[in-house]
Short mmCIF file of C-alpha atoms and ligand atoms in Angstrom, two decimals:
data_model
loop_
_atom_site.label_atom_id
_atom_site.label_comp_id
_atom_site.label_asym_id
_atom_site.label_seq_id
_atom_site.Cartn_x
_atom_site.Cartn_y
_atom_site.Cartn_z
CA UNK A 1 24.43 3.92 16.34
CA UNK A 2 21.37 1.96 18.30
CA UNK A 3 22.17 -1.45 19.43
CA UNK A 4 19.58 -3.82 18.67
CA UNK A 5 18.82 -4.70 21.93
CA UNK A 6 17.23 -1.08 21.63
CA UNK A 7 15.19 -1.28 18.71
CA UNK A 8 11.96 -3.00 20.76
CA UNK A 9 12.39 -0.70 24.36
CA UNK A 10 9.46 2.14 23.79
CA UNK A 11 11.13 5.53 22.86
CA UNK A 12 8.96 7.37 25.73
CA UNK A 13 8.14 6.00 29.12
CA UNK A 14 4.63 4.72 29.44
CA UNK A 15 4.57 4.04 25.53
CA UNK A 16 3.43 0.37 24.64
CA UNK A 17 6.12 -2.18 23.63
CA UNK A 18 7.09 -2.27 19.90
CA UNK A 19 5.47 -4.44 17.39
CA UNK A 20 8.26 -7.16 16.35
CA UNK A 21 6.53 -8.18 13.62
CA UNK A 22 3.93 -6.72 11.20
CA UNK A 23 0.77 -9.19 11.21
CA UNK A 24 -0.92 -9.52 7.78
CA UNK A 25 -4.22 -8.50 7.21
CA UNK A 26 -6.20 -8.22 4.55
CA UNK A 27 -4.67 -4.93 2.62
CA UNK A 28 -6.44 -5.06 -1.13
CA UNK A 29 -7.52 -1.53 -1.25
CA UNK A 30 -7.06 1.66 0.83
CA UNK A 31 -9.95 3.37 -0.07
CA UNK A 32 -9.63 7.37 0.46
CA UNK A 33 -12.24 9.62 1.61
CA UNK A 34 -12.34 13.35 2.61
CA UNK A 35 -12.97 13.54 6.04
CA UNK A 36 -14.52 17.44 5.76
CA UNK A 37 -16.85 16.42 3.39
CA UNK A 38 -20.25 15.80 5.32
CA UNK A 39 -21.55 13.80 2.04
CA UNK A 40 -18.59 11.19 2.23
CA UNK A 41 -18.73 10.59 5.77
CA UNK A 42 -22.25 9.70 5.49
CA UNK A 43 -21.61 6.35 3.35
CA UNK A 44 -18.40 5.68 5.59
CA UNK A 45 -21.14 2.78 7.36
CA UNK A 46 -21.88 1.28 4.05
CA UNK A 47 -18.66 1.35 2.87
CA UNK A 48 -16.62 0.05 5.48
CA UNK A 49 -17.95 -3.73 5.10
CA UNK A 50 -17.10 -3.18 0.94
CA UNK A 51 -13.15 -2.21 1.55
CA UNK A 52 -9.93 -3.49 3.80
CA UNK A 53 -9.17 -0.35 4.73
CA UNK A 54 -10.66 2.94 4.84
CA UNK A 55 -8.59 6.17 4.95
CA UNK A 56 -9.58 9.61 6.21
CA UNK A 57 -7.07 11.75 4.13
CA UNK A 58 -6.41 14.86 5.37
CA UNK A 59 -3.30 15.95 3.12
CA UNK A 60 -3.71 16.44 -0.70
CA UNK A 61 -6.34 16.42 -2.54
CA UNK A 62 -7.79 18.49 0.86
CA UNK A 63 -7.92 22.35 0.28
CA UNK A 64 -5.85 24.64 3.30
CA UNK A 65 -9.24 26.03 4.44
CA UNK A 66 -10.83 22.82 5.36
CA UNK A 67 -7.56 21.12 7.09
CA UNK A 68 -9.01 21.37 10.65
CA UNK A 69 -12.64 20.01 9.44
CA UNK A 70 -10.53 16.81 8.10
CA UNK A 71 -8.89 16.37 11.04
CA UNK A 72 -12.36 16.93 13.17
CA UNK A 73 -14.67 15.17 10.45
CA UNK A 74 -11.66 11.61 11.11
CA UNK A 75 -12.13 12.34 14.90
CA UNK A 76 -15.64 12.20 14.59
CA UNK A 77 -15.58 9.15 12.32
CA UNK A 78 -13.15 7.24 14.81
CA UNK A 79 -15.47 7.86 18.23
CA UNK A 80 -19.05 7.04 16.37
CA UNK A 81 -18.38 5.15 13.41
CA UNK A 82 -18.64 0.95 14.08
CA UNK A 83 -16.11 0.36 11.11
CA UNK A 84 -15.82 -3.72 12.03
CA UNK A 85 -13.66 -5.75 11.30
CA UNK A 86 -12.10 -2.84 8.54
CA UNK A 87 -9.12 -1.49 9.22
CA UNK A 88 -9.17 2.38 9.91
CA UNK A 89 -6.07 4.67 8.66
CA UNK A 90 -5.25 8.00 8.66
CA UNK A 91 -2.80 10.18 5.89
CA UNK A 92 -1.86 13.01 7.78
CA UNK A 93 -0.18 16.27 6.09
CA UNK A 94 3.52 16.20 5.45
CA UNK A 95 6.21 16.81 8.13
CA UNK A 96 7.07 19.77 6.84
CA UNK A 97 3.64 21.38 6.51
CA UNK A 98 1.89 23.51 9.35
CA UNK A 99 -0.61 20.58 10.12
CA UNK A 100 0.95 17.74 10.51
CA UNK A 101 2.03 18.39 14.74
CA UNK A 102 -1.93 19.04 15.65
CA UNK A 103 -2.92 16.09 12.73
CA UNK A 104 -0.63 13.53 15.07
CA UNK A 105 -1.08 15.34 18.47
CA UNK A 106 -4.82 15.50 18.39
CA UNK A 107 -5.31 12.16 16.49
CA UNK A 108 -3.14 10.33 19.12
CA UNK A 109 -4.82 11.50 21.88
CA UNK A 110 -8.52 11.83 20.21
CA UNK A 111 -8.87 8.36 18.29
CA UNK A 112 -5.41 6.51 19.07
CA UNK A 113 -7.14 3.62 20.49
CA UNK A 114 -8.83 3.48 16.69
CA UNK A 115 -6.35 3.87 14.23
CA UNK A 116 -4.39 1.04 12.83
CA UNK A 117 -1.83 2.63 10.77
CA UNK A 118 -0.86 6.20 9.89
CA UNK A 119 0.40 6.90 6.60
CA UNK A 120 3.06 9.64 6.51
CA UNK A 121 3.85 11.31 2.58
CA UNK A 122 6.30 12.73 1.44
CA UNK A 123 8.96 10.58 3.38
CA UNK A 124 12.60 11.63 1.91
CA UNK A 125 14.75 9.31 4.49
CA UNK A 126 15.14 7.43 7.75
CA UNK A 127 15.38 10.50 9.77
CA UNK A 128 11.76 11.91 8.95
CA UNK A 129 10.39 8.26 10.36
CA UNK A 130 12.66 8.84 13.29
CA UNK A 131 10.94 11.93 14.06
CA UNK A 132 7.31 10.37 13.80
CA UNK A 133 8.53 7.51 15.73
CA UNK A 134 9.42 9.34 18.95
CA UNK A 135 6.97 11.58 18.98
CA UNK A 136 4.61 8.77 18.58
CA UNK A 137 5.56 7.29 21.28
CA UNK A 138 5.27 9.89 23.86
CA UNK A 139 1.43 11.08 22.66
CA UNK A 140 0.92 7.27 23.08
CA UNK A 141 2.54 7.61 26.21
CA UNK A 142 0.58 10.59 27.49
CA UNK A 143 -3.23 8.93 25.95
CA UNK A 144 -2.35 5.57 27.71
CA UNK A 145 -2.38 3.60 24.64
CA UNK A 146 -1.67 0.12 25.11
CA UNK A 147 -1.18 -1.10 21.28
CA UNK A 148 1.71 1.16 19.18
CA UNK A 149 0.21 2.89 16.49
CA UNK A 150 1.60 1.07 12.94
CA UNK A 151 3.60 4.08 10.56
CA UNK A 152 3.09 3.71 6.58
CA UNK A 153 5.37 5.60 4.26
CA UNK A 154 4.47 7.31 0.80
CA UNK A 155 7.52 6.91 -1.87
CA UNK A 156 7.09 10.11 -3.44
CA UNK A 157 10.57 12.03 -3.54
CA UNK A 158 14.10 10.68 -5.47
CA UNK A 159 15.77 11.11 -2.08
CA UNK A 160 12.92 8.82 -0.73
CA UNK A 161 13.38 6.16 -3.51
CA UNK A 162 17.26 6.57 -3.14
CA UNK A 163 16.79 5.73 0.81
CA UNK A 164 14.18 3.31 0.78
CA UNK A 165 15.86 0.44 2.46
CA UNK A 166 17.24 2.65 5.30
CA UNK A 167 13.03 4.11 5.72
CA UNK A 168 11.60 0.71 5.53
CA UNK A 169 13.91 -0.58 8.24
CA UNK A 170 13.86 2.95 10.55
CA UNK A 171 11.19 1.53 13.20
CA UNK A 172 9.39 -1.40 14.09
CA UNK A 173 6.51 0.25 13.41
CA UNK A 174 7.10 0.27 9.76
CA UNK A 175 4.08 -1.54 8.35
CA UNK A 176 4.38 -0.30 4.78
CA UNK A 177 5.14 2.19 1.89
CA UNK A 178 3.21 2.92 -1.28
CA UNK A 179 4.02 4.39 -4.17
CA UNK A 180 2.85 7.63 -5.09
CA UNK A 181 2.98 8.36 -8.57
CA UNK A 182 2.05 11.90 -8.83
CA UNK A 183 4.29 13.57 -6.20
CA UNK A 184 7.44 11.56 -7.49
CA UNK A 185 6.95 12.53 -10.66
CA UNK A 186 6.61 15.96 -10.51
CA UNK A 187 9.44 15.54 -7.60
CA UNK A 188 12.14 13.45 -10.45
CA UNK A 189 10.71 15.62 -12.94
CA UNK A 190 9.63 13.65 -15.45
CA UNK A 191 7.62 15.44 -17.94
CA UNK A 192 4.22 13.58 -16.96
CA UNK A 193 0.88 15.24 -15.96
CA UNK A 194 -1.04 11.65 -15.03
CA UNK A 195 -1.70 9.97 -11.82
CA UNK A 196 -0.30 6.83 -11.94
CA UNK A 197 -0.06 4.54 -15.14
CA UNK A 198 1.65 4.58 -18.22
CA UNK A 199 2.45 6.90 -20.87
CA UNK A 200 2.13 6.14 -24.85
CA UNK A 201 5.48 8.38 -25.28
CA UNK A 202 7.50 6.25 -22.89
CA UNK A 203 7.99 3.06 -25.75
CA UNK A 204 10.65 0.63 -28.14
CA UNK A 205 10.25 0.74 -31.27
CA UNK A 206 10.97 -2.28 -33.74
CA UNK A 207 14.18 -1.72 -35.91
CA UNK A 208 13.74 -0.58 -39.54
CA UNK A 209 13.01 -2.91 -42.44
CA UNK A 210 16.60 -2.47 -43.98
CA UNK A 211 15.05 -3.64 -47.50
CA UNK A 212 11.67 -0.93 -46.70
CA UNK A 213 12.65 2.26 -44.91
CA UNK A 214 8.68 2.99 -45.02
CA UNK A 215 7.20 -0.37 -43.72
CA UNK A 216 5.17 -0.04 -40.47
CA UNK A 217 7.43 -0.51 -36.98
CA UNK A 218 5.73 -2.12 -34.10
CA UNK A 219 6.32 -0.21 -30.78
CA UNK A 220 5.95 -1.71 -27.27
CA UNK A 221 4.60 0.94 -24.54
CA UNK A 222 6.95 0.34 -21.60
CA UNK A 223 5.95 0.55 -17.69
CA UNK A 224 6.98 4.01 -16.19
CA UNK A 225 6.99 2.78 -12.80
CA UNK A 226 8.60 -0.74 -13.22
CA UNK A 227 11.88 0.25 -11.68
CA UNK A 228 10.18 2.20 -8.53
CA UNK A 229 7.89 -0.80 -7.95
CA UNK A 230 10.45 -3.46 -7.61
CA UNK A 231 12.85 -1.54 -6.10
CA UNK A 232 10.23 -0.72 -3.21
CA UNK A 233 8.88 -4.48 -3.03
CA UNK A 234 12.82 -5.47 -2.54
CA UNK A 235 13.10 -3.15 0.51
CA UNK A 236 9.57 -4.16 1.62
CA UNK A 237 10.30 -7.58 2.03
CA UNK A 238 14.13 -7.53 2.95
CA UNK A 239 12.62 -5.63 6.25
CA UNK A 240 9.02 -7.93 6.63
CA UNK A 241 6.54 -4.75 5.50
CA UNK A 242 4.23 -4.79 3.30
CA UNK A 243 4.33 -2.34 -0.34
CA UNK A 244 1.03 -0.99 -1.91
CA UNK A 245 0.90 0.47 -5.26
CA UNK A 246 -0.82 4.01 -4.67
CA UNK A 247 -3.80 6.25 -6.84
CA UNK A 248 -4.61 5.75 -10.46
CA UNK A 249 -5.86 8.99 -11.27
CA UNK A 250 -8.22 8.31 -14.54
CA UNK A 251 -11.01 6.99 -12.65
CA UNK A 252 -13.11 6.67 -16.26
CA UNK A 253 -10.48 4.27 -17.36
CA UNK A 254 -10.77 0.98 -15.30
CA UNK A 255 -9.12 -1.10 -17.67
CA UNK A 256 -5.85 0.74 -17.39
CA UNK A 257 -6.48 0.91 -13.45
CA UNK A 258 -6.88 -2.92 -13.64
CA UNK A 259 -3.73 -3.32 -15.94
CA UNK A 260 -1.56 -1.18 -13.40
CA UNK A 261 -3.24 -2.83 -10.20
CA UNK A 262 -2.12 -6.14 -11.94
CA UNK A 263 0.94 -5.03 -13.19
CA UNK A 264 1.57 -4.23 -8.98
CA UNK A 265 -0.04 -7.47 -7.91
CA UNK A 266 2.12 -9.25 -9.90
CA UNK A 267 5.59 -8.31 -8.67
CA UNK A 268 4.44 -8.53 -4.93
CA UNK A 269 2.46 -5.73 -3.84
CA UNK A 270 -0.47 -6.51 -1.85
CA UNK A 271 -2.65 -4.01 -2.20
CA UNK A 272 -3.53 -0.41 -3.88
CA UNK A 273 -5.48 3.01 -3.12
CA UNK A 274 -8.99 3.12 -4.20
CA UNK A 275 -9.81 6.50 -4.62
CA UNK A 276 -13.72 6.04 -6.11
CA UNK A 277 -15.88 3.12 -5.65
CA UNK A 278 -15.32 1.64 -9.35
CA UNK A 279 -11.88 0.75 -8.42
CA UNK A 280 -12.56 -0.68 -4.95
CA UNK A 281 -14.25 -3.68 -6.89
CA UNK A 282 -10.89 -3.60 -9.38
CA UNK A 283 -8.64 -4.22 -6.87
CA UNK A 284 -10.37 -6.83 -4.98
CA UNK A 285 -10.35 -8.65 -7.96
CA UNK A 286 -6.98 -8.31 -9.06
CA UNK A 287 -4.84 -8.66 -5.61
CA UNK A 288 -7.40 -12.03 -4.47
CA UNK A 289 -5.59 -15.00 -6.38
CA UNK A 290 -7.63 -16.03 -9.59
CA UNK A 291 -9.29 -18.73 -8.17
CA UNK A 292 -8.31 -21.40 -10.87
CA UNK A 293 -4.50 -20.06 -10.12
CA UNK A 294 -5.42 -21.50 -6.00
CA UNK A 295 -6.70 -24.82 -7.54
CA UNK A 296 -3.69 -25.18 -10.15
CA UNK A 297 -1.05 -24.48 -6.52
CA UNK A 298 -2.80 -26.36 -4.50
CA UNK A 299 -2.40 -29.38 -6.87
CA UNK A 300 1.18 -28.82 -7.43
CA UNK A 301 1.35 -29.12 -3.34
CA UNK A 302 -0.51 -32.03 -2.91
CA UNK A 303 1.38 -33.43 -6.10
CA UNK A 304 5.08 -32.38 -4.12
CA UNK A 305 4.44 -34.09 -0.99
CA UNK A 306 6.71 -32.88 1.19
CA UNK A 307 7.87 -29.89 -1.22
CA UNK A 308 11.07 -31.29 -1.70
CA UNK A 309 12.79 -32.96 -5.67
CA UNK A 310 10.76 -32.99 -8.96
CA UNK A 311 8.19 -33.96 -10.73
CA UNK A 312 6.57 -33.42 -13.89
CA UNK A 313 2.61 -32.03 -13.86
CA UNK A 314 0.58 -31.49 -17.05
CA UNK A 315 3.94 -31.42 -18.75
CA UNK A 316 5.53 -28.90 -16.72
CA UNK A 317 8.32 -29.13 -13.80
CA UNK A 318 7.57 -28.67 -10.82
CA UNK A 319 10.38 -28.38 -7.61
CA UNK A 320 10.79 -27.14 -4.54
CA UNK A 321 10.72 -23.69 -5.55
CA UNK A 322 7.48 -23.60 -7.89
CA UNK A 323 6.47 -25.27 -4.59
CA UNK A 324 6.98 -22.20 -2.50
CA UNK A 325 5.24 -19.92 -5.22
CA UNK A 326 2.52 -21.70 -4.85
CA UNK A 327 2.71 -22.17 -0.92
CA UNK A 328 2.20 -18.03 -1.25
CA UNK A 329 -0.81 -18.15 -3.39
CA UNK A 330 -2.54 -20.66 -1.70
CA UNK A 331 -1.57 -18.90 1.72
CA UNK A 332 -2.64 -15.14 0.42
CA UNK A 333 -6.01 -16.80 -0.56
CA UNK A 334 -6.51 -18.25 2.90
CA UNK A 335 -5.79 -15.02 4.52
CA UNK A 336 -8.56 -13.48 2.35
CA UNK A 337 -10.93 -16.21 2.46
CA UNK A 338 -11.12 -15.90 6.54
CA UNK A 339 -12.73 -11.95 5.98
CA UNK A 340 -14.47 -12.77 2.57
CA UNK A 341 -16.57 -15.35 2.83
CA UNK A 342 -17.98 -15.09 -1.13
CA UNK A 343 -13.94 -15.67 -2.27
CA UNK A 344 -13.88 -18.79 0.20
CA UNK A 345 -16.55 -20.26 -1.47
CA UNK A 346 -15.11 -19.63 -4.71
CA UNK A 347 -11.70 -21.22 -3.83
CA UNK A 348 -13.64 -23.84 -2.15
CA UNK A 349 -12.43 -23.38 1.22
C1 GLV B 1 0.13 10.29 -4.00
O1 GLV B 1 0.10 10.88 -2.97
C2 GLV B 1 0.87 10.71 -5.15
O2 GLV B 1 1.52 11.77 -5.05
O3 GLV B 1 0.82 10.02 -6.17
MG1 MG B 2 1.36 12.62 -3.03
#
């Protein structure tokens, strides 16, 4: 048992003092690129001012042979690269791969002054961020870090989704989890071979005509992931982090991106991966407030005064908790509008 008096004392001596809360910051996308891969690194520069956050990936997606030119293409990218104002992240290789203790040991001590969050997959419990967390602390420790490095979880096991409330709240420096599609489904094995989004098998089907056993039945595809999603914005927010949905695989199909990016946006994620340019430019359009949505909540403030009792608006009701929905719609767009100045003019800010 650890007494919360605990929780905020480093875990090594010399570490830096725990976050106590997680600030937010502009999240839309995570855009991934391959560190190894001289070609990508060389638009990192023009990218940077494009995306929230970039993300040198060094786990799947890059082959065993070229897991040390990741890891020295991101050190490279951290010491030369003037990202900004964009936030730079790291996905190192999971704990239980043979990567993962020079990924964090050489990172730490290479670029820790750098890196704003690093994103740890395959997380099946609290004990695996336990782990991270102390070891964390004592490469911070030993590079003389003065800011704790922020840890972001990938959902991506049943035993993860089954203990997501106990990961989210394992360390103050929780900052987030995504969902990752492909891993948990292969992991839960469901008989999918996507990345992300739905699946035309997984429906409901309209009953029968009883009076026409041959008329035409209207089915409804249903959402694979609708379950996973609010489950992990639940434990998100019951512990103050923030949940991102993670890759959509079909990079030709935008409009189904856009549907699942929206689909994520609205129950409460903040963001998603971007894992080619097309979809950087989906999700900053579908996790920024619809500007007429800011106008419409900014009237219902003004129209509630001091948020408190009723009132009717264009024939609707309106209380003290459409108030608050609003009060988060008109605050997300602020919080956007101070690093994108084109969405501030279009909210009129
Ligand atoms: C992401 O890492 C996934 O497995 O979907
Ligand atoms: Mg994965």
């Amino acid at each position: 048992m650890q007494s919360p008096k605990d929780f905020f004392k480093p875990l090594a001596v010399g570490a830096p003092e725990p976050v106590r809360d997680i600030p937010f910051r502009p999240s839309r996308m995570i855009h991934f690129f391959p560190p190894s891969n001289a070609k990508m690194v060389a638009k990192v520069p023009d990218l940077a001012p494009r995306v929230d956050i970039l993300l040198g990936n060094l786990e799947d997606g890059v082959p065993a042979s070229d897991k040390e030119a990741a890891r020295a293409g991101l050190v490279e990218v951290g010491k030369t690269v003037d990202l900004g104002s964009t936030q730079l992240w790291t996905r190192v290789n999971s704990l239980d791969s043979p990567w993962v203790l020079d990924d964090l040991t050489t990172l730490v001590a290479e670029i820790g002054d750098r890196l704003d969050v690093i994103m740890i997959p395959k997380v099946e419990g609290p004990e695996d961020i336990h782990y991270v967390d102390r070891l964390l602390a004592q490469l911070e420790a030993k590079a003389g870090l003065t800011e704790p490095l922020l840890v972001h979880a990938i959902l991506e096991t049943a035993r993860g989704v089954a203990s997501v409330e106990a990961i989210c709240g394992a360390s103050p420096r929780m900052q987030g989890l995504s969902l990752g599609p492909a891993d948990l489904a292969a992991n839960r094995r469901m008989k999918t071979t996507r990345v992300g989004g739905g699946h035309p098998g997984y429906l409901v089907r309209q009953d029968p005509d009883p009076d026409d056993a041959d008329a035409g039945r209207t089915v409804h595809q249903q959402d694979l992931w609708h379950y996973t999603i609010a489950r992990m914005v639940d434990a998100c927010v019951t512990h103050g982090i923030l949940p991102f949905y993670g890759p959509f695989g079909d990079i030709a199909d935008t409009t189904a991106c856009e549907d699942q990016f929206r689909n994520a946006y609205l129950l409460g994620c903040v963001g998603a991966w971007s894992l080619h340019p097309v979809q950087i430019d989906i999700a900053k359009r579908v996790f920024s407030p619809d500007p007429a949505e800011v106008a419409h909540a900014q009237r219902v403030i003004e129209a509630m005064g001091d948020g408190t009792g009723a009132i009717m608006l264009d024939g609707k009701m309106e209380d003290d908790a459409s108030c608050k929905q609003c009060k988060v719609v008109v605050e997300l767009a602020h919080n956007l509008a101070e690093r994108d100045p084109e969405l501030a003019a279009a909210y009129g800010f």
